[in-house]
């Protein structure tokens, strides 16, 4: 594959006559000049379309955006405005969503080890429901009840024993899992009994999430069937089937759309006679393809007979996915998008380790040199949200582009930010 597969680019992408990529009506090199690199560029129209597609597929407030995929105030507001609820998996995510002005009633709280403080905050704010993951969590909720906090609505997270075909680190539905109450060994049924008898919680449903970046819709259908079989006799109003829909990252990969996912999941529920309100929690499929990351090349090293290294000004601190999961990405020059990518190189970052790889074996345009821009598409999910300050790099800014306007929604960190928590 030499030319860049253009379908990996954000929805409003166009290519000017001189080969320059425009997103949201703006030339990417101009954005790089204005905001510097590395830079996350998100196509706002793309984000809104994906949110609306999820809402159309599952219904108003039946698609819950998993904020872990990418969260800042602007994103929280956007997803809520488009009719989604928001899944927060920590006190920090809850804090950001609330700071964005999203009402607590639109938030669902997740986490396999929520602290008493996180639970107290959720009950105090009045989140829509808490997804309970363990007996200890029920103990904590009973403690908070004794403190006089309001009784929360809860759904119980169940491990359905369905193996999703994805990377081991992001596969969660199998029996050997730290998440939820196991269905096969009776823990889930026991938790339902306990929650029903407890005056500290109001049990409203059950939940499962089989894993992330799953391409096979039949895995989702199987999980829906298993959960439907468990849930139906309980006659609870909510059945939450998690997120996990995969997206194509590189040429040749294909994933179902949100619409197709909705059809498969809802058909499976219908065929099982589910009467509960079915909802899902997509993260990646909403935001991944909406963004590209723009870098500047700093070093090109040709090692004869070995390979060429292209080092850019970011790395594993803005995208740890290649290092963590061996994930593949494409690379391209945003100022000559249509040029054949006849060269091959390993695109690396500027961190002090050999594992700092962004693209292991990338097709790149010939003649790349220091000062050139290089971009990676499909970096909108689990890039910015998993970014770190390793080597005390400052985290990149995020710009939302739309109809010729660029809106900086997260500024670049500066050196002062790196000292914000240091005490003398
Ligand atoms: N619901 C629950 C309970 C989850 O644990 C997750 C993701 C989601 C929904 C959203 O899943 P999505 O639609 O985004 O696949 N850092 C990894 C992904 C970790 C996913 C964790 N849970 C990655 O970069 O691939």
Short mmCIF file of C-alpha atoms and ligand atoms in Angstrom, two decimals:
data_model
loop_
_atom_site.label_atom_id
_atom_site.label_comp_id
_atom_site.label_asym_id
_atom_site.label_seq_id
_atom_site.Cartn_x
_atom_site.Cartn_y
_atom_site.Cartn_z
CA UNK A 1 0.00 0.00 0.00
CA UNK A 2 1.85 3.12 -1.10
CA UNK A 3 -0.76 5.87 -1.19
CA UNK A 4 -2.49 6.84 2.02
CA UNK A 5 -5.91 5.16 2.37
CA UNK A 6 -7.94 8.37 2.44
CA UNK A 7 -10.90 6.78 4.23
CA UNK A 8 -8.78 6.75 7.39
CA UNK A 9 -8.85 10.56 7.47
CA UNK A 10 -11.46 12.61 9.38
CA UNK A 11 -14.81 13.09 7.64
CA UNK A 12 -14.38 16.63 6.31
CA UNK A 13 -10.88 16.03 4.96
CA UNK A 14 -10.16 17.41 1.51
CA UNK A 15 -6.97 17.76 -0.46
CA UNK A 16 -6.10 21.12 -2.00
CA UNK A 17 -4.69 21.34 -5.53
CA UNK A 18 -1.17 21.56 -4.16
CA UNK A 19 -1.60 18.26 -2.27
CA UNK A 20 -2.12 19.84 1.15
CA UNK A 21 -4.59 18.20 3.54
CA UNK A 22 -7.45 20.35 4.85
CA UNK A 23 -9.58 19.30 7.81
CA UNK A 24 -12.61 21.32 8.81
CA UNK A 25 -11.77 23.67 5.95
CA UNK A 26 -8.30 24.47 7.30
CA UNK A 27 -4.91 23.61 5.87
CA UNK A 28 -3.08 21.31 8.26
CA UNK A 29 0.35 22.98 7.79
CA UNK A 30 -1.27 26.28 8.78
CA UNK A 31 -2.65 24.65 11.93
CA UNK A 32 0.81 23.29 12.70
CA UNK A 33 2.30 26.76 12.21
CA UNK A 34 -0.30 28.36 14.48
CA UNK A 35 -0.43 25.81 17.29
CA UNK A 36 2.93 24.06 16.97
CA UNK A 37 3.58 20.33 16.93
CA UNK A 38 2.85 17.73 18.14
CA UNK A 39 -0.77 18.68 17.73
CA UNK A 40 -4.03 16.76 17.96
CA UNK A 41 -6.44 18.02 15.28
CA UNK A 42 -10.05 16.88 15.79
CA UNK A 43 -12.71 17.27 13.12
CA UNK A 44 -15.74 18.50 15.04
CA UNK A 45 -18.20 17.57 12.30
CA UNK A 46 -16.84 14.01 12.37
CA UNK A 47 -17.26 13.84 16.16
CA UNK A 48 -20.82 15.11 16.00
CA UNK A 49 -21.72 12.71 13.18
CA UNK A 50 -20.44 9.72 15.12
CA UNK A 51 -22.34 10.77 18.25
CA UNK A 52 -25.52 11.21 16.23
CA UNK A 53 -25.02 7.89 14.47
CA UNK A 54 -24.77 6.17 17.85
CA UNK A 55 -27.88 7.94 19.09
CA UNK A 56 -29.77 7.08 15.89
CA UNK A 57 -28.70 3.44 16.21
CA UNK A 58 -29.57 2.98 19.88
CA UNK A 59 -31.84 5.86 20.85
CA UNK A 60 -31.64 9.14 22.77
CA UNK A 61 -29.59 8.65 25.95
CA UNK A 62 -29.11 4.97 25.12
CA UNK A 63 -25.63 5.57 23.77
CA UNK A 64 -23.26 6.40 26.60
CA UNK A 65 -19.96 7.95 25.49
CA UNK A 66 -17.01 6.23 27.22
CA UNK A 67 -15.02 9.31 28.17
CA UNK A 68 -11.83 7.33 28.82
CA UNK A 69 -11.30 7.30 25.04
CA UNK A 70 -10.85 11.09 24.95
CA UNK A 71 -12.02 13.61 27.50
CA UNK A 72 -11.81 17.34 27.87
CA UNK A 73 -14.56 19.82 28.65
CA UNK A 74 -15.31 20.51 24.98
CA UNK A 75 -15.68 16.80 24.21
CA UNK A 76 -17.89 16.15 27.23
CA UNK A 77 -20.18 19.00 26.19
CA UNK A 78 -20.26 17.91 22.56
CA UNK A 79 -21.28 14.32 23.32
CA UNK A 80 -23.95 15.48 25.72
CA UNK A 81 -25.29 18.06 23.27
CA UNK A 82 -25.64 15.32 20.66
CA UNK A 83 -27.87 13.23 22.92
CA UNK A 84 -25.39 10.89 24.55
CA UNK A 85 -24.93 10.12 28.21
CA UNK A 86 -21.35 9.94 29.53
CA UNK A 87 -19.57 7.02 31.17
CA UNK A 88 -16.93 8.14 33.66
CA UNK A 89 -14.54 5.62 35.15
CA UNK A 90 -12.96 7.64 37.97
CA UNK A 91 -13.51 10.63 40.18
CA UNK A 92 -11.26 12.58 37.82
CA UNK A 93 -13.34 11.82 34.74
CA UNK A 94 -16.47 12.67 36.73
CA UNK A 95 -14.90 15.98 37.79
CA UNK A 96 -14.07 16.96 34.20
CA UNK A 97 -17.55 16.04 32.91
CA UNK A 98 -19.21 18.02 35.71
CA UNK A 99 -16.85 20.96 35.12
CA UNK A 100 -18.00 20.91 31.50
CA UNK A 101 -21.55 21.48 32.70
CA UNK A 102 -22.85 18.00 31.97
CA UNK A 103 -25.53 17.24 34.57
CA UNK A 104 -24.72 14.45 37.02
CA UNK A 105 -27.89 12.70 35.95
CA UNK A 106 -26.26 12.15 32.55
CA UNK A 107 -23.22 10.38 34.05
CA UNK A 108 -22.73 6.70 34.79
CA UNK A 109 -19.88 5.72 37.11
CA UNK A 110 -17.59 2.79 36.29
CA UNK A 111 -14.46 1.27 37.74
CA UNK A 112 -13.35 -2.05 39.18
CA UNK A 113 -11.99 -0.47 42.36
CA UNK A 114 -13.86 2.72 43.15
CA UNK A 115 -12.73 4.40 46.32
CA UNK A 116 -15.09 5.43 49.07
CA UNK A 117 -14.40 9.04 48.08
CA UNK A 118 -15.30 8.43 44.45
CA UNK A 119 -18.52 6.71 45.47
CA UNK A 120 -19.33 9.45 47.95
CA UNK A 121 -18.82 12.06 45.23
CA UNK A 122 -21.07 10.14 42.82
CA UNK A 123 -23.87 9.80 45.37
CA UNK A 124 -23.53 13.37 46.50
CA UNK A 125 -23.68 14.67 42.90
CA UNK A 126 -26.48 12.27 41.99
CA UNK A 127 -25.12 10.32 39.04
CA UNK A 128 -27.60 8.37 36.94
CA UNK A 129 -26.33 5.00 38.11
CA UNK A 130 -23.24 3.33 39.51
CA UNK A 131 -21.94 0.23 37.75
CA UNK A 132 -21.10 -1.99 40.72
CA UNK A 133 -18.14 -4.27 40.17
CA UNK A 134 -17.51 -6.16 43.42
CA UNK A 135 -18.80 -7.13 46.85
CA UNK A 136 -16.44 -4.66 48.46
CA UNK A 137 -18.14 -1.93 46.47
CA UNK A 138 -21.50 -3.02 47.85
CA UNK A 139 -19.93 -2.89 51.34
CA UNK A 140 -18.80 0.68 50.64
CA UNK A 141 -22.23 1.70 49.36
CA UNK A 142 -23.77 0.30 52.54
CA UNK A 143 -21.32 2.34 54.56
CA UNK A 144 -22.30 5.48 52.66
CA UNK A 145 -25.94 4.68 53.24
CA UNK A 146 -25.26 4.67 56.97
CA UNK A 147 -23.63 8.11 56.50
CA UNK A 148 -26.99 9.27 55.18
CA UNK A 149 -26.11 9.66 51.49
CA UNK A 150 -28.90 9.14 48.94
CA UNK A 151 -29.60 5.59 47.75
CA UNK A 152 -28.00 5.20 44.30
CA UNK A 153 -29.42 3.37 41.36
CA UNK A 154 -26.97 0.59 40.49
CA UNK A 155 -26.36 -1.85 37.68
CA UNK A 156 -24.19 -4.89 38.31
CA UNK A 157 -21.26 -5.60 36.05
CA UNK A 158 -21.30 -9.20 34.92
CA UNK A 159 -18.49 -11.15 33.27
CA UNK A 160 -20.42 -13.14 30.68
CA UNK A 161 -17.70 -15.64 29.74
CA UNK A 162 -17.62 -14.40 26.15
CA UNK A 163 -14.15 -14.08 24.72
CA UNK A 164 -13.72 -11.10 22.41
CA UNK A 165 -11.06 -11.49 19.77
CA UNK A 166 -8.81 -8.58 20.56
CA UNK A 167 -5.55 -7.85 22.39
CA UNK A 168 -5.32 -9.68 25.72
CA UNK A 169 -4.88 -6.40 27.65
CA UNK A 170 -8.20 -5.02 26.42
CA UNK A 171 -10.25 -8.22 26.49
CA UNK A 172 -12.59 -8.18 29.49
CA UNK A 173 -15.52 -10.54 28.94
CA UNK A 174 -13.70 -13.83 29.60
CA UNK A 175 -13.96 -15.70 32.91
CA UNK A 176 -10.36 -14.91 33.89
CA UNK A 177 -10.94 -11.19 34.46
CA UNK A 178 -10.57 -8.59 37.19
CA UNK A 179 -13.87 -7.04 36.14
CA UNK A 180 -17.35 -7.70 37.38
CA UNK A 181 -19.22 -10.64 38.87
CA UNK A 182 -18.70 -13.95 37.13
CA UNK A 183 -21.78 -15.40 35.51
CA UNK A 184 -20.65 -19.01 35.26
CA UNK A 185 -19.63 -19.50 38.90
CA UNK A 186 -22.80 -18.00 40.35
CA UNK A 187 -21.22 -14.79 41.64
CA UNK A 188 -23.47 -12.66 39.41
CA UNK A 189 -26.66 -14.30 40.66
CA UNK A 190 -25.48 -13.95 44.26
CA UNK A 191 -24.73 -10.26 43.72
CA UNK A 192 -28.22 -9.72 42.29
CA UNK A 193 -29.69 -11.33 45.42
CA UNK A 194 -27.55 -9.23 47.70
CA UNK A 195 -28.34 -5.97 45.87
CA UNK A 196 -32.05 -6.75 45.89
CA UNK A 197 -32.05 -7.34 49.63
CA UNK A 198 -29.94 -4.26 50.41
CA UNK A 199 -31.66 -1.03 51.34
CA UNK A 200 -28.46 0.84 50.40
CA UNK A 201 -28.91 0.45 46.64
CA UNK A 202 -31.68 0.35 44.09
CA UNK A 203 -30.87 -2.37 41.57
CA UNK A 204 -31.94 -1.25 38.09
CA UNK A 205 -30.02 -3.46 35.73
CA UNK A 206 -27.04 -5.52 34.66
CA UNK A 207 -24.01 -4.65 32.56
CA UNK A 208 -21.36 -6.37 30.49
CA UNK A 209 -18.42 -5.21 28.39
CA UNK A 210 -16.52 -7.90 26.51
CA UNK A 211 -13.50 -5.91 25.39
CA UNK A 212 -12.26 -3.12 23.18
CA UNK A 213 -11.38 -2.79 19.48
CA UNK A 214 -13.56 -5.78 18.63
CA UNK A 215 -14.25 -6.26 14.92
CA UNK A 216 -16.47 -9.35 14.98
CA UNK A 217 -20.06 -8.30 15.53
CA UNK A 218 -21.01 -11.88 16.34
CA UNK A 219 -19.02 -11.54 19.60
CA UNK A 220 -21.37 -8.70 20.56
CA UNK A 221 -24.41 -10.72 19.52
CA UNK A 222 -23.23 -13.65 21.65
CA UNK A 223 -22.68 -11.43 24.68
CA UNK A 224 -26.11 -9.84 24.17
CA UNK A 225 -27.72 -13.30 24.11
CA UNK A 226 -25.89 -14.51 27.21
CA UNK A 227 -26.78 -11.33 29.07
CA UNK A 228 -30.38 -11.41 27.87
CA UNK A 229 -30.76 -14.95 29.14
CA UNK A 230 -29.44 -13.90 32.54
CA UNK A 231 -31.29 -10.59 32.71
CA UNK A 232 -34.77 -11.39 31.46
CA UNK A 233 -36.04 -13.37 34.47
CA UNK A 234 -34.79 -10.55 36.72
CA UNK A 235 -37.22 -8.10 35.06
CA UNK A 236 -34.92 -5.13 35.55
CA UNK A 237 -35.38 -1.97 33.49
CA UNK A 238 -31.77 -1.58 32.21
CA UNK A 239 -29.50 -3.82 30.15
CA UNK A 240 -26.13 -2.19 29.41
CA UNK A 241 -23.99 -3.97 26.84
CA UNK A 242 -20.75 -1.98 27.07
CA UNK A 243 -18.58 -0.56 24.31
CA UNK A 244 -15.82 -2.11 22.30
CA UNK A 245 -16.60 -1.58 18.63
CA UNK A 246 -13.33 -1.62 16.68
CA UNK A 247 -12.16 0.86 14.07
CA UNK A 248 -9.80 0.52 11.09
CA UNK A 249 -6.37 1.98 11.89
CA UNK A 250 -4.47 0.97 8.76
CA UNK A 251 -5.22 0.22 5.12
CA UNK A 252 -6.93 -3.14 4.60
CA UNK A 253 -8.69 -3.16 7.98
CA UNK A 254 -12.47 -2.98 8.03
CA UNK A 255 -14.82 -2.60 10.95
CA UNK A 256 -18.60 -2.56 11.27
CA UNK A 257 -20.17 0.89 11.52
CA UNK A 258 -22.03 2.07 14.61
CA UNK A 259 -25.24 1.57 12.64
CA UNK A 260 -24.37 -2.04 11.85
CA UNK A 261 -23.33 -2.68 15.44
CA UNK A 262 -26.66 -1.28 16.61
CA UNK A 263 -28.58 -3.52 14.26
CA UNK A 264 -26.75 -6.67 15.37
CA UNK A 265 -27.00 -5.92 19.09
CA UNK A 266 -30.63 -4.84 19.02
CA UNK A 267 -31.64 -7.75 16.76
CA UNK A 268 -30.00 -10.17 19.20
CA UNK A 269 -31.87 -8.55 22.08
CA UNK A 270 -35.15 -8.59 20.18
CA UNK A 271 -34.78 -12.24 19.26
CA UNK A 272 -34.22 -13.00 22.95
CA UNK A 273 -37.39 -11.12 23.88
CA UNK A 274 -35.57 -8.44 25.86
CA UNK A 275 -37.96 -5.85 27.25
CA UNK A 276 -35.36 -3.85 29.22
CA UNK A 277 -34.00 -0.57 27.92
CA UNK A 278 -30.82 -1.55 26.05
CA UNK A 279 -27.87 0.84 26.06
CA UNK A 280 -24.21 0.73 25.00
CA UNK A 281 -20.99 2.58 25.81
CA UNK A 282 -18.96 3.34 22.68
CA UNK A 283 -15.70 5.25 23.10
CA UNK A 284 -13.20 4.49 20.35
CA UNK A 285 -15.77 4.29 17.55
CA UNK A 286 -16.93 7.83 18.36
CA UNK A 287 -13.57 9.60 18.48
CA UNK A 288 -10.74 7.53 16.97
CA UNK A 289 -11.00 8.49 13.31
CA UNK A 290 -11.99 12.07 14.09
CA UNK A 291 -8.40 13.08 14.81
CA UNK A 292 -4.94 13.11 13.36
CA UNK A 293 -1.73 13.87 15.22
CA UNK A 294 0.66 16.22 13.45
CA UNK A 295 4.37 15.97 14.24
CA UNK A 296 7.54 17.60 12.95
CA UNK A 297 10.36 15.39 11.80
CA UNK A 298 13.60 16.14 13.64
CA UNK A 299 16.01 13.41 12.59
CA UNK A 300 16.20 10.96 9.69
CA UNK A 301 18.76 8.21 10.14
CA UNK A 302 19.48 5.77 7.32
CA UNK A 303 21.12 2.61 8.61
CA UNK A 304 22.28 0.83 5.44
CA UNK A 305 21.09 -2.75 5.31
CA UNK A 306 19.06 -2.26 8.50
CA UNK A 307 16.32 0.37 8.23
CA UNK A 308 15.57 4.06 8.24
CA UNK A 309 14.50 5.78 11.46
CA UNK A 310 12.39 8.91 11.30
CA UNK A 311 12.25 10.65 14.68
CA UNK A 312 9.42 13.08 15.37
CA UNK A 313 8.84 15.57 18.18
CA UNK A 314 6.38 13.39 20.15
CA UNK A 315 6.25 9.66 20.73
CA UNK A 316 5.06 7.16 23.31
CA UNK A 317 4.00 10.02 25.58
CA UNK A 318 1.26 11.14 23.17
CA UNK A 319 0.50 7.70 21.73
CA UNK A 320 1.46 4.71 23.87
CA UNK A 321 -0.73 2.29 21.90
CA UNK A 322 1.99 0.88 19.60
CA UNK A 323 4.19 0.15 22.62
CA UNK A 324 1.38 -1.26 24.76
CA UNK A 325 -0.61 -3.27 22.25
CA UNK A 326 1.60 -3.42 19.17
CA UNK A 327 -1.02 -1.30 17.40
CA UNK A 328 -0.47 -0.32 13.79
CA UNK A 329 -0.79 3.18 12.35
CA UNK A 330 -0.24 4.84 8.99
CA UNK A 331 2.03 7.85 8.52
CA UNK A 332 1.79 10.53 5.86
CA UNK A 333 3.00 13.99 4.97
CA UNK A 334 0.04 16.37 5.38
CA UNK A 335 1.49 18.80 2.84
CA UNK A 336 1.72 16.15 0.09
CA UNK A 337 -1.03 13.74 0.90
CA UNK A 338 -1.41 12.21 -2.53
CA UNK A 339 2.30 11.55 -3.10
CA UNK A 340 3.16 7.88 -3.32
CA UNK A 341 4.73 6.65 -0.12
CA UNK A 342 7.54 4.72 -1.74
CA UNK A 343 9.89 4.71 1.24
CA UNK A 344 9.79 2.63 4.41
CA UNK A 345 10.80 3.79 7.85
CA UNK A 346 10.31 3.19 11.53
CA UNK A 347 8.66 6.29 12.94
CA UNK A 348 9.93 6.87 16.45
CA UNK A 349 9.60 9.53 19.11
CA UNK A 350 12.08 11.46 21.20
CA UNK A 351 11.98 9.41 24.39
CA UNK A 352 15.00 7.72 25.87
CA UNK A 353 14.20 4.16 24.95
CA UNK A 354 14.17 1.94 21.90
CA UNK A 355 10.59 0.91 22.53
CA UNK A 356 9.45 4.46 21.78
CA UNK A 357 7.87 3.59 18.44
CA UNK A 358 4.88 5.22 16.76
CA UNK A 359 4.85 3.15 13.56
CA UNK A 360 6.99 0.03 13.36
CA UNK A 361 7.22 -0.20 9.59
CA UNK A 362 5.60 2.77 7.90
CA UNK A 363 5.18 3.58 4.24
CA UNK A 364 6.49 7.13 4.01
CA UNK A 365 7.04 9.60 1.19
CA UNK A 366 10.54 9.62 -0.23
CA UNK A 367 12.94 12.31 0.81
CA UNK A 368 11.59 13.02 4.30
CA UNK A 369 13.92 15.32 6.16
CA UNK A 370 14.20 17.39 9.29
CA UNK A 371 11.56 20.10 9.41
CA UNK A 372 8.95 18.17 7.40
CA UNK A 373 5.53 17.54 8.86
CA UNK A 374 4.46 13.95 9.40
CA UNK A 375 1.00 12.94 10.61
CA UNK A 376 -0.70 9.79 11.88
CA UNK A 377 -4.44 9.33 11.30
CA UNK A 378 -6.96 7.64 13.64
CA UNK A 379 -5.34 8.95 16.82
CA UNK A 380 -8.49 10.38 18.41
CA UNK A 381 -9.03 7.55 20.92
CA UNK A 382 -6.71 6.54 23.76
CA UNK A 383 -3.95 8.85 22.57
CA UNK A 384 -4.49 12.16 24.31
CA UNK A 385 -6.30 10.39 27.13
CA UNK A 386 -3.34 8.05 27.77
CA UNK A 387 -0.70 10.72 27.24
CA UNK A 388 2.01 11.14 29.84
CA UNK A 389 4.81 13.50 30.76
CA UNK A 390 7.51 10.86 30.36
CA UNK A 391 10.91 12.53 30.04
CA UNK A 392 9.00 15.63 31.15
CA UNK A 393 7.64 16.23 27.69
CA UNK A 394 4.76 18.66 27.72
CA UNK A 395 1.49 17.15 26.55
CA UNK A 396 0.26 18.40 23.16
CA UNK A 397 -2.68 20.71 22.65
CA UNK A 398 -6.00 19.73 21.13
CA UNK A 399 -7.66 21.83 18.47
CA UNK A 400 -11.22 21.34 17.20
CA UNK A 401 -11.67 22.45 13.59
CA UNK A 402 -14.95 23.18 11.88
CA UNK A 403 -16.09 25.24 8.88
CA UNK A 404 -12.81 27.11 8.62
CA UNK A 405 -12.52 27.83 12.35
CA UNK A 406 -9.94 26.40 14.73
CA UNK A 407 -10.85 26.28 18.39
CA UNK A 408 -8.12 25.44 20.86
CA UNK A 409 -9.85 23.27 23.46
CA UNK A 410 -6.80 22.03 25.37
CA UNK A 411 -3.71 24.23 25.39
CA UNK A 412 -0.20 22.83 25.20
CA UNK A 413 1.35 22.19 28.59
CA UNK A 414 4.28 24.38 29.48
CA UNK A 415 7.28 23.92 31.74
CA UNK A 416 5.44 25.59 34.62
CA UNK A 417 2.77 22.88 34.39
CA UNK A 418 5.52 20.32 34.93
CA UNK A 419 6.26 21.88 38.32
CA UNK A 420 2.67 22.48 39.41
CA UNK A 421 2.64 19.63 41.89
CA UNK A 422 6.25 19.88 43.04
CA UNK A 423 6.81 21.23 46.53
CA UNK A 424 10.10 22.77 47.62
N1 LIG B 1 -17.38 0.46 28.68
C1 LIG B 1 -16.48 -0.09 29.53
C2 LIG B 1 -16.94 -0.67 30.78
C3 LIG B 1 -15.12 -0.08 29.20
O1 LIG B 1 -14.25 -0.63 30.03
C4 LIG B 1 -14.69 0.50 27.98
C5 LIG B 1 -13.28 0.53 27.62
C6 LIG B 1 -15.66 1.07 27.14
C7 LIG B 1 -17.00 1.02 27.52
C8 LIG B 1 -15.31 1.73 25.86
O2 LIG B 1 -14.74 0.84 24.95
P1 LIG B 1 -14.43 1.30 23.44
O3 LIG B 1 -15.74 1.52 22.74
O4 LIG B 1 -13.61 2.53 23.49
O5 LIG B 1 -13.66 0.16 22.88
N2 LIG B 1 -6.54 1.75 26.02
C9 LIG B 1 -7.05 0.71 25.18
C10 LIG B 1 -8.55 0.57 25.29
C11 LIG B 1 -9.01 0.29 26.69
C12 LIG B 1 -10.50 0.17 26.79
C13 LIG B 1 -10.95 0.18 28.20
N3 LIG B 1 -12.34 0.10 28.38
C14 LIG B 1 -6.64 0.99 23.75
O6 LIG B 1 -5.99 2.00 23.49
O7 LIG B 1 -6.90 0.19 22.84
#
